[in-house]
Coordinates of C-alpha atoms in Angstrom, one line a residue:
M820 CA 52.6 65.0 -24.4
Y821 CA 51.2 63.0 -21.5
V822 CA 50.7 59.7 -23.2
G823 CA 51.5 56.8 -20.9
I824 CA 51.7 59.1 -17.8
E825 CA 49.2 58.8 -15.0
I826 CA 48.3 62.4 -14.0
K827 CA 46.5 63.0 -10.7
E828 CA 45.5 66.1 -8.9
I829 CA 46.1 66.1 -5.1
I830 CA 45.7 68.4 -2.2
A831 CA 49.0 68.7 -0.4
K832 CA 49.2 69.1 3.4
K833 CA 52.3 71.2 3.1
I834 CA 54.4 72.6 0.3
L835 CA 57.6 73.6 2.2
T836 CA 59.7 70.7 3.5
E837 CA 62.5 71.4 6.0
A838 CA 65.9 71.0 4.4
K839 CA 67.8 68.0 5.6
G840 CA 70.7 65.9 4.3
Y841 CA 72.1 67.2 1.1
L842 CA 70.3 70.5 1.2
D843 CA 71.2 71.3 4.8
V844 CA 74.0 73.6 3.9
G845 CA 72.2 76.9 3.9
F846 CA 68.8 76.1 2.5
T847 CA 65.9 76.1 5.0
H848 CA 63.3 74.3 2.8
S849 CA 62.7 72.5 -0.4
L850 CA 59.7 73.2 -2.5
N851 CA 58.3 70.6 -4.9
P852 CA 55.2 71.7 -6.9
Y853 CA 54.7 68.1 -8.1
S854 CA 55.4 64.6 -7.1
G855 CA 56.9 62.4 -9.8
C856 CA 58.6 63.6 -13.0
A857 CA 57.9 62.9 -16.6
F858 CA 61.5 63.5 -17.7
S859 CA 62.3 60.0 -16.2
C860 CA 66.1 60.4 -16.2
S861 CA 67.7 57.0 -15.7
Y862 CA 70.2 58.2 -13.0
C863 CA 67.7 60.2 -10.9
Y864 CA 68.3 59.5 -7.2
V865 CA 64.6 60.0 -6.5
R866 CA 64.0 56.5 -8.1
E867 CA 65.6 55.1 -4.9
M868 CA 63.7 57.2 -2.4
P869 CA 60.6 56.0 -0.6
I870 CA 58.3 58.2 -2.7
Q871 CA 59.1 55.9 -5.6
R872 CA 60.2 52.6 -4.0
F873 CA 56.8 52.1 -2.5
K874 CA 55.0 53.1 -5.7
E875 CA 53.7 50.4 -8.1
I876 CA 54.0 52.6 -11.1
P877 CA 57.5 53.1 -12.6
W878 CA 59.3 56.4 -12.2
G879 CA 58.5 58.7 -15.2
E880 CA 55.1 57.2 -15.6
W881 CA 53.2 59.2 -13.0
V882 CA 52.9 62.8 -11.9
D883 CA 50.8 64.2 -9.0
I884 CA 49.8 67.8 -9.3
K885 CA 49.7 69.7 -6.0
T886 CA 46.8 71.9 -6.9
N887 CA 46.9 74.0 -3.7
A888 CA 50.7 74.6 -3.8
A889 CA 50.5 78.4 -4.2
E890 CA 47.9 78.7 -1.4
N891 CA 50.0 76.5 0.9
Y892 CA 53.2 78.5 0.1
R893 CA 51.4 81.8 1.0
D894 CA 50.1 80.4 4.3
E895 CA 53.3 78.7 5.3
I896 CA 55.7 81.6 4.6
I897 CA 53.4 84.0 6.5
K898 CA 53.7 81.7 9.5
L899 CA 57.5 81.5 9.1
R900 CA 57.8 85.3 8.9
R901 CA 55.8 85.7 12.1
R902 CA 58.5 83.7 13.8
N903 CA 61.2 85.7 12.1
K904 CA 62.5 82.6 10.3
P905 CA 64.8 82.9 7.3
V906 CA 63.4 81.3 4.1
N907 CA 66.0 79.9 1.7
L908 CA 64.3 77.7 -0.9
F909 CA 65.4 75.0 -3.2
M910 CA 62.9 74.4 -6.0
S911 CA 62.9 71.5 -6.6
S912 CA 64.7 68.6 -5.0
A913 CA 62.5 65.6 -6.0
T914 CA 60.8 66.7 -9.3
D915 CA 61.3 69.3 -12.0
P916 CA 59.2 72.4 -11.4
Y917 CA 59.0 73.0 -15.2
Q918 CA 58.2 69.5 -16.5
P919 CA 55.7 69.3 -19.4
I920 CA 52.4 69.3 -17.4
E921 CA 53.4 72.8 -16.0
R922 CA 52.7 74.3 -19.4
K923 CA 49.1 73.4 -18.9
V924 CA 48.4 73.7 -15.2
N925 CA 50.7 76.6 -14.1
I926 CA 51.4 75.4 -10.6
T927 CA 55.0 76.7 -10.5
R928 CA 53.9 80.0 -12.1
G929 CA 51.2 80.4 -9.4
I930 CA 53.8 79.9 -6.7
L931 CA 56.1 82.5 -8.2
E932 CA 53.1 85.0 -8.3
E933 CA 52.7 84.4 -4.6
M934 CA 56.4 84.9 -4.0
I935 CA 56.2 88.4 -5.5
E936 CA 53.8 89.2 -2.7
Y937 CA 55.5 87.1 -0.1
P938 CA 59.1 86.7 -1.2
P939 CA 61.6 84.3 0.4
D940 CA 65.1 85.5 1.2
F941 CA 66.6 83.2 -1.4
L942 CA 65.2 81.2 -4.2
H943 CA 67.2 78.6 -6.1
I944 CA 65.3 77.2 -9.1
Q945 CA 66.7 73.9 -10.3
T946 CA 65.3 72.7 -13.7
R947 CA 66.3 71.2 -17.0
S948 CA 63.4 72.6 -18.9
P949 CA 63.3 75.5 -21.4
L950 CA 59.8 76.2 -20.2
I951 CA 61.2 78.4 -17.5
S952 CA 61.7 81.1 -20.1
R953 CA 57.9 81.6 -20.0
D954 CA 58.2 83.0 -16.4
I955 CA 61.1 85.5 -17.0
D956 CA 58.6 88.3 -16.5
L957 CA 57.9 87.1 -12.9
L958 CA 61.6 86.3 -12.2
V959 CA 62.6 89.8 -13.1
K960 CA 60.1 91.2 -10.6
L961 CA 61.0 88.7 -8.0
K962 CA 64.8 89.4 -8.1
E963 CA 64.0 93.0 -7.0
K964 CA 62.6 91.5 -3.7
C965 CA 64.9 88.6 -3.0
T966 CA 67.9 86.7 -4.3
V967 CA 67.1 84.5 -7.3
L968 CA 69.3 81.9 -8.9
V969 CA 68.2 80.0 -11.9
S970 CA 70.2 76.8 -12.2
M971 CA 69.8 74.9 -15.4
T972 CA 70.9 71.3 -15.4
I973 CA 73.3 70.8 -18.3
E974 CA 75.0 67.4 -17.5
T975 CA 76.8 67.3 -20.8
D976 CA 77.2 69.1 -24.1
R977 CA 76.8 66.0 -26.1
E978 CA 73.2 65.3 -27.3
D979 CA 74.1 61.7 -28.0
V980 CA 75.1 61.1 -24.4
K981 CA 71.9 62.9 -23.2
Q982 CA 69.8 60.6 -25.3
I983 CA 71.4 57.5 -23.6
F984 CA 70.8 58.6 -20.0
S985 CA 67.7 61.0 -20.3
P986 CA 66.0 60.5 -23.7
Y987 CA 62.8 62.2 -22.5
A988 CA 64.5 65.4 -21.2
P989 CA 64.8 68.6 -23.3
G990 CA 67.7 68.9 -25.7
I991 CA 70.9 70.5 -24.6
K992 CA 71.0 73.2 -27.2
L993 CA 67.6 74.4 -26.3
R994 CA 68.6 74.5 -22.6
L995 CA 71.6 76.6 -23.5
K996 CA 69.5 79.0 -25.6
V997 CA 67.1 79.6 -22.7
L998 CA 69.9 80.0 -20.2
K999 CA 71.4 82.7 -22.3
E1000 CA 67.9 84.4 -22.5
I1001 CA 67.5 84.3 -18.7
H1002 CA 71.1 85.6 -18.2
S1003 CA 70.4 88.4 -20.7
A1004 CA 67.3 89.4 -18.6
G1005 CA 69.6 90.2 -15.7
I1006 CA 68.8 87.1 -13.7
T1007 CA 71.7 85.2 -12.0
T1008 CA 72.3 81.9 -13.8
Q1009 CA 74.1 78.7 -13.0
A1010 CA 75.0 75.7 -15.1
S1011 CA 74.5 72.6 -13.0
I1012 CA 76.7 69.9 -14.4
S1013 CA 74.8 67.3 -12.4
P1014 CA 75.6 64.5 -12.7
V1015 CA 78.8 64.8 -14.7
L1016 CA 78.3 62.8 -18.0
P1017 CA 80.9 62.5 -20.8
F1018 CA 81.4 65.8 -22.5
T1019 CA 83.6 67.3 -25.1
P1020 CA 86.6 69.6 -24.5
E1021 CA 84.5 72.5 -25.7
F1022 CA 81.9 72.2 -23.0
P1023 CA 83.2 75.2 -20.9
I1024 CA 83.4 77.4 -23.9
V1025 CA 79.7 77.0 -24.8
L1026 CA 78.8 78.1 -21.2
K1027 CA 80.9 81.3 -21.3
R1028 CA 79.0 84.6 -21.0
I1029 CA 75.7 82.9 -20.3
V1030 CA 76.3 81.8 -16.7
D1031 CA 77.4 83.4 -13.4
H1032 CA 78.2 80.1 -11.7
I1033 CA 79.2 76.6 -12.5
W1034 CA 78.2 73.8 -10.1
I1035 CA 79.6 70.3 -10.4
D1036 CA 78.1 67.2 -9.0
T1037 CA 78.5 63.5 -9.7
L1038 CA 76.7 60.2 -9.3
S1039 CA 79.2 59.1 -6.6
I1040 CA 79.1 62.2 -4.4
G1041 CA 75.7 63.7 -5.2
D1042 CA 73.0 61.0 -5.0
G1043 CA 72.6 61.5 -1.2
A1044 CA 74.0 58.1 -0.4
M1045 CA 77.7 58.5 -1.5
G1046 CA 77.0 56.6 -4.7
K1047 CA 75.0 53.7 -3.3
R1048 CA 71.8 54.8 -4.9
S1049 CA 73.5 55.3 -8.3
E1050 CA 75.0 51.8 -8.0
R1051 CA 71.6 50.3 -7.3
L1052 CA 70.2 52.1 -10.4
G1053 CA 72.8 50.2 -12.5
M1054 CA 74.8 53.3 -13.4
P1055 CA 78.3 51.6 -13.3
R1056 CA 77.0 49.0 -15.8
M1057 CA 75.4 51.6 -18.0
F1058 CA 78.5 53.6 -18.2
E1059 CA 80.5 50.5 -19.0
E1060 CA 78.1 49.3 -21.7
H1061 CA 78.6 52.6 -23.6
G1062 CA 82.3 52.8 -23.2
F1063 CA 82.2 55.5 -20.6
S1064 CA 83.8 53.7 -17.6
K1065 CA 86.6 56.2 -17.2
W1066 CA 83.9 58.8 -16.4
Y1067 CA 82.5 56.9 -13.5
R1068 CA 85.5 57.3 -11.2
K1069 CA 84.7 58.4 -7.7
D1070 CA 87.1 61.3 -8.0
I1071 CA 85.9 62.5 -11.4
H1072 CA 84.7 65.8 -9.8
V1073 CA 88.3 66.7 -9.1
A1074 CA 89.3 66.5 -12.7
V1075 CA 86.2 68.3 -13.9
E1076 CA 86.6 71.1 -11.4
K1077 CA 90.3 71.5 -12.4
Y1078 CA 89.3 71.6 -16.1
F1079 CA 86.6 74.2 -15.7
K1080 CA 88.8 76.4 -13.5
K1081 CA 91.1 76.7 -16.5
H1082 CA 88.2 78.4 -18.3
F1083 CA 86.4 80.3 -15.6
P1084 CA 87.5 82.4 -12.5
I1085 CA 88.1 80.1 -9.6
E1086 CA 85.3 81.7 -7.6
M1087 CA 82.7 80.8 -10.3
V1088 CA 83.2 77.1 -10.0
R1089 CA 81.7 75.1 -7.1
V1090 CA 81.5 71.4 -6.2
S1091 CA 78.8 69.3 -4.7
K1092 CA 77.2 69.4 -1.3
Q1093 CA 79.3 71.8 0.8
E1094 CA 79.2 74.4 -2.0
A1095 CA 75.6 73.8 -3.1
F1096 CA 74.2 76.9 -1.4
L1097 CA 75.2 80.1 -3.0
N1098 CA 75.9 82.7 -0.3

């Protein structure tokens, strides 16, 4: 499972990072239980951030485990509550909280256990991993104490397309199965079509009755640099090489939003930064 990946345990100074830039639309903090990500998606904007650009090891080949993450969360939220500060968390912005190593080390689960004692006001969990189903027991308890949204990245309904852009990420069908399971447990769910990759006309249909929200983002409007990071990562060329150039338009989100609104109530479909925070 971890062959070829450098795993390190680290002591983090902090676990909550003030929300800035893309997340500064209602979120107060981001929470990353790990640094690095074994899913190694080719389009990931974190590849172009300082955390990776100054690293000698390629993205996808290293993961740092923040062993004191749960303890830090508890201490930091207690301080925020003393100052009567709202706590709206995005977990996670620069890693996947349920990447493979989590199955063994339980860092994210430990944080959720602390959250049951010290809940935030709002918790948005962003993942592409079916492993999150392991923690449904905690999420059911937590949703009684704060607002919880589980957002599963489902960038396409085509497994062949997923294999081109993110071959090490979990399969689409498995993600859909787990999303249905979470939704059936009474937890608010979202399909994050982020970034938009080529999909079939049936894509909205497979999401019906398993999500409460649809969120659309693209490589041009959602990489935190208006598409410049995605360009540096070679995405235009990659799309062209596979015959997908028509999907790389800067306005592709407009067409995708319009299409999904044919299948879902208008209020269920949201787009990119300004609508990223679910009120």
